[in-house]
XYZ file of C-alpha atoms in Angstrom:
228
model
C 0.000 0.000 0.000
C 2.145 2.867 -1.406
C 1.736 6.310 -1.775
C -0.294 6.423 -4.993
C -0.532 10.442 -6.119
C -4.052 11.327 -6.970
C -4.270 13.059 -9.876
C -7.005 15.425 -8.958
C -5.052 18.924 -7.875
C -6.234 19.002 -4.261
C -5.720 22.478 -2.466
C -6.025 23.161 1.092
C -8.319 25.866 2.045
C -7.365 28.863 4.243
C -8.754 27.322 6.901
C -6.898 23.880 6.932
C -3.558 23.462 7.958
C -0.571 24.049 5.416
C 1.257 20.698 5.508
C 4.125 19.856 3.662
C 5.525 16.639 2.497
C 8.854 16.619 4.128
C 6.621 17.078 7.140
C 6.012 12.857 6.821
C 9.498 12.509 7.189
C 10.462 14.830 9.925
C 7.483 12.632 11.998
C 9.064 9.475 11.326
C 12.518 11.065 12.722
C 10.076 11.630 15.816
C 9.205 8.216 16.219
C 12.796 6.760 15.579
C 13.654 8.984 19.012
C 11.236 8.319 20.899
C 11.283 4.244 19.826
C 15.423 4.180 20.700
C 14.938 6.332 23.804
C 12.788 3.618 24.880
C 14.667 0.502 23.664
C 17.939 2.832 25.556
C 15.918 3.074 28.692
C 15.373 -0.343 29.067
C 18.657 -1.706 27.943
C 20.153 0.634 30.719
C 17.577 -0.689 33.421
C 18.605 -3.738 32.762
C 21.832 -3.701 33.337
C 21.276 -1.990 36.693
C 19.559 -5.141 37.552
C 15.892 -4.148 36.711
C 14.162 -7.460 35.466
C 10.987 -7.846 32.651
C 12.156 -5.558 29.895
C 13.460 -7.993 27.290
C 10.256 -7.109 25.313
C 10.818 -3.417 25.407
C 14.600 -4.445 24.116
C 13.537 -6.747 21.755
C 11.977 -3.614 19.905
C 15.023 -2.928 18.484
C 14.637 -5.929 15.584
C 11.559 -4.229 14.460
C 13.277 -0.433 15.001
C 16.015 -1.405 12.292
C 13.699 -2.573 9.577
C 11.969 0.543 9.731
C 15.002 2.682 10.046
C 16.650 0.277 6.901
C 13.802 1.148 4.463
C 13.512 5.246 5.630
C 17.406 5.064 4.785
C 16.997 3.032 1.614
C 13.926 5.327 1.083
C 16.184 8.272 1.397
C 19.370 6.664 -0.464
C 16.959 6.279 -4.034
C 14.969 9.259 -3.562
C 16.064 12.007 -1.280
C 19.499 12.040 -1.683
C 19.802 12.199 -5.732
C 17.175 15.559 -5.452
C 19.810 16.932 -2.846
C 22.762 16.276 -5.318
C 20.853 18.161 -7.614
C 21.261 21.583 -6.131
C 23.571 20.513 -3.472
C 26.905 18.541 -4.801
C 28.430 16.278 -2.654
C 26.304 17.038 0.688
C 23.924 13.850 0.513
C 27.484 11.669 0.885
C 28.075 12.473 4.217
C 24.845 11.603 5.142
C 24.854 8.052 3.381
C 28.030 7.244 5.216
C 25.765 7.789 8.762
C 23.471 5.110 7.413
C 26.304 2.790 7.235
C 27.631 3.402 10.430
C 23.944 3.154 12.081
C 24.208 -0.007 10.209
C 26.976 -0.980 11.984
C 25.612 0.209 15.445
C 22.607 -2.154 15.051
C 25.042 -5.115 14.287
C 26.949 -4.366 17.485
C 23.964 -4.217 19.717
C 22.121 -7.296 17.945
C 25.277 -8.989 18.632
C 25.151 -7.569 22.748
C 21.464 -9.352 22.948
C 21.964 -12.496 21.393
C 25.023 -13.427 23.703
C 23.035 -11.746 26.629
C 25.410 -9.879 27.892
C 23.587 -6.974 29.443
C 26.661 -4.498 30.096
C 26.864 -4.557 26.721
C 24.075 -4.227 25.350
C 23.485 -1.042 27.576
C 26.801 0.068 26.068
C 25.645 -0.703 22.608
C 22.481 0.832 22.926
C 23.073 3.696 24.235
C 26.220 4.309 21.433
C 23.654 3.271 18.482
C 21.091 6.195 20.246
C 24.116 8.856 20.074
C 24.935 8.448 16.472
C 21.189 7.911 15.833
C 20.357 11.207 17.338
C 23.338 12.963 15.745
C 22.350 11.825 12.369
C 18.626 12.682 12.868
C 19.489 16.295 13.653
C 21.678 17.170 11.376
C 18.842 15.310 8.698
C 16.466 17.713 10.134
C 18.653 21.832 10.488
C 21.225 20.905 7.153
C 19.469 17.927 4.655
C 16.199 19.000 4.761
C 16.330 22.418 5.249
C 18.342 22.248 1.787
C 15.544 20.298 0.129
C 13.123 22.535 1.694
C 14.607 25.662 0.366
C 15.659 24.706 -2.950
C 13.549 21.840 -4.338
C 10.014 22.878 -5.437
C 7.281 21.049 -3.126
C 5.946 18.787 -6.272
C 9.368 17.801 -6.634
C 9.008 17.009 -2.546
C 6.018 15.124 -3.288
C 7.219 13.022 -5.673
C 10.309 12.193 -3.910
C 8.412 11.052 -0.519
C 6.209 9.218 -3.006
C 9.219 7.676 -4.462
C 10.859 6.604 -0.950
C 7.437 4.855 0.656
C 7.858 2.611 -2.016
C 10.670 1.471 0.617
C 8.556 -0.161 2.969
C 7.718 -3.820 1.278
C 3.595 -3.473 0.942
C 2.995 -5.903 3.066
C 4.183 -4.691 5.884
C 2.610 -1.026 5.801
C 0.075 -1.862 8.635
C 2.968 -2.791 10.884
C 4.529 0.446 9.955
C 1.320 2.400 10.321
C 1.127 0.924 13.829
C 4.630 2.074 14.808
C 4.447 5.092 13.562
C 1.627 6.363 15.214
C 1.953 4.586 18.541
C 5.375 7.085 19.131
C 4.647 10.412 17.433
C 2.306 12.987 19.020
C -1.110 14.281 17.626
C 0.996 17.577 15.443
C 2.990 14.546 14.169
C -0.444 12.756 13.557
C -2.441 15.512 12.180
C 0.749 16.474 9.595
C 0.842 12.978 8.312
C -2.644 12.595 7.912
C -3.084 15.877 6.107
C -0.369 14.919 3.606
C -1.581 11.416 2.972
C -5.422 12.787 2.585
C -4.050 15.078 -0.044
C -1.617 12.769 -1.599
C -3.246 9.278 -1.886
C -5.995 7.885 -4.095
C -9.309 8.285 -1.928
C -9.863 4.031 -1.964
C -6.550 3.970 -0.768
C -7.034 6.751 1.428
C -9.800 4.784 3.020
C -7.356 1.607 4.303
C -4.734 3.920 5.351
C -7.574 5.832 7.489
C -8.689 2.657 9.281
C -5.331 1.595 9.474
C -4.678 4.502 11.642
C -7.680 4.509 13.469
C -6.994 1.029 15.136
C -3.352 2.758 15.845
C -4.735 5.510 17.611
C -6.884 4.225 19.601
C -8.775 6.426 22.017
C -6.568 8.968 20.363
C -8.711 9.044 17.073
C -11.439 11.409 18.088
C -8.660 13.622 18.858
C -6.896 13.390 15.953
C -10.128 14.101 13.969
C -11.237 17.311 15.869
C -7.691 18.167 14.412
C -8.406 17.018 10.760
C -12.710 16.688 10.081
C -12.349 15.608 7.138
C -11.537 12.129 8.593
C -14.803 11.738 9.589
């Protein structure tokens, strides 16, 4: 379940926020923080000696195939816009994804022998370069693409990089997403989506998100009415 443009020219009126489509990808930079900060916290209560978080550990599996296809995502379709108007910067930030690569091999290797110091140790290293990365993503990358790539060009570019995520596993990544980001997260994502998707398709991704949310829903549709 992609990202299918519809080809009618929606607008947004005056009265609805002004979303924009890097606005998807700044959200799910939100959840990858507030995911590791709780895979982090666990790892490190662990090895203090607290006992029944292995679950909140084991998060990380799922954490890394959603961080693998948003830097895949960004590797085919953000980074060659960047190049366009900004040589050699989107290099730099493709060399981060293979040292987060790295960090998730250390700490998968930390779990599976048990070893709890380190996987503290690992954890918390694979959260510094994770929230280094992130930051500099959100004040240098995407302020570039922001400022100097026209927002169709955006468009099609996110379009290009949800392709990413294998189709089959969109619910799951529905679910994540909007179990860690809050309801401006929400409402962005929602607004973008609404405007950029098919309506039938539209329709799945609402209910999707509606069993996500939760008691959160009603809230999330005071924010955007149009859900109803």
């Amino acid at each position: 379940m992609h990202i299918i443009l519809n080809k009618k020219p929606n607008r947004y009126t005056r009265e609805e926020k002004m979303a924009q489509p890097l606005d998807i990808i700044l959200a799910f930079h939100n959840a990858f923080r507030n995911d590791m900060q709780r895979i982090d916290r666990a790892a490190r209560d662990t090895a203090r000696g607290k006992t029944g978080l292995s679950q909140e550990i084991e998060r990380f599996r799922f954490f890394n195939e959603i961080l693998v296809w948003h830097a895949n995502g960004e590797e085919q379709a953000i980074f060659p816009e960047v190049e366009k108007v900004a040589p050699l910067v989107a290099e730099a930030y493709e060399r981060d994804h293979r040292g987060l690569d790295a960090a998730f091999d250390a700490l998968n290797s930390a779990v599976t022998a048990r070893d709890l110091l380190e996987t503290s140790r690992t954890s918390a290293a694979f959260k510094f370069h994770l929230d280094i990365h992130l930051g500099k993503e959100d004040a240098h990358l995407y302020r570039i693409m922001r400022e100097r790539i026209p927002i169709p060009e955006q468009a099609r570019a996110v379009g290009i990089m949800s392709k990413a995520v294998p189709q089959e596993r969109f619910p799951e990544a529905i679910a994540w997403l909007f179990s860690l980001i809050n309801l401006d997260d929400q409402e962005n994502v929602m607004l973008i989506w609404q405007m950029a998707m098919m309506p039938e398709v539209f329709s799945q991704v609402k209910l999707l998100v509606q069993k996500a949310t939760g008691d959160g829903w009603a809230d999330l549709v005071r924010r955007v009415p149009t859900l109803e």
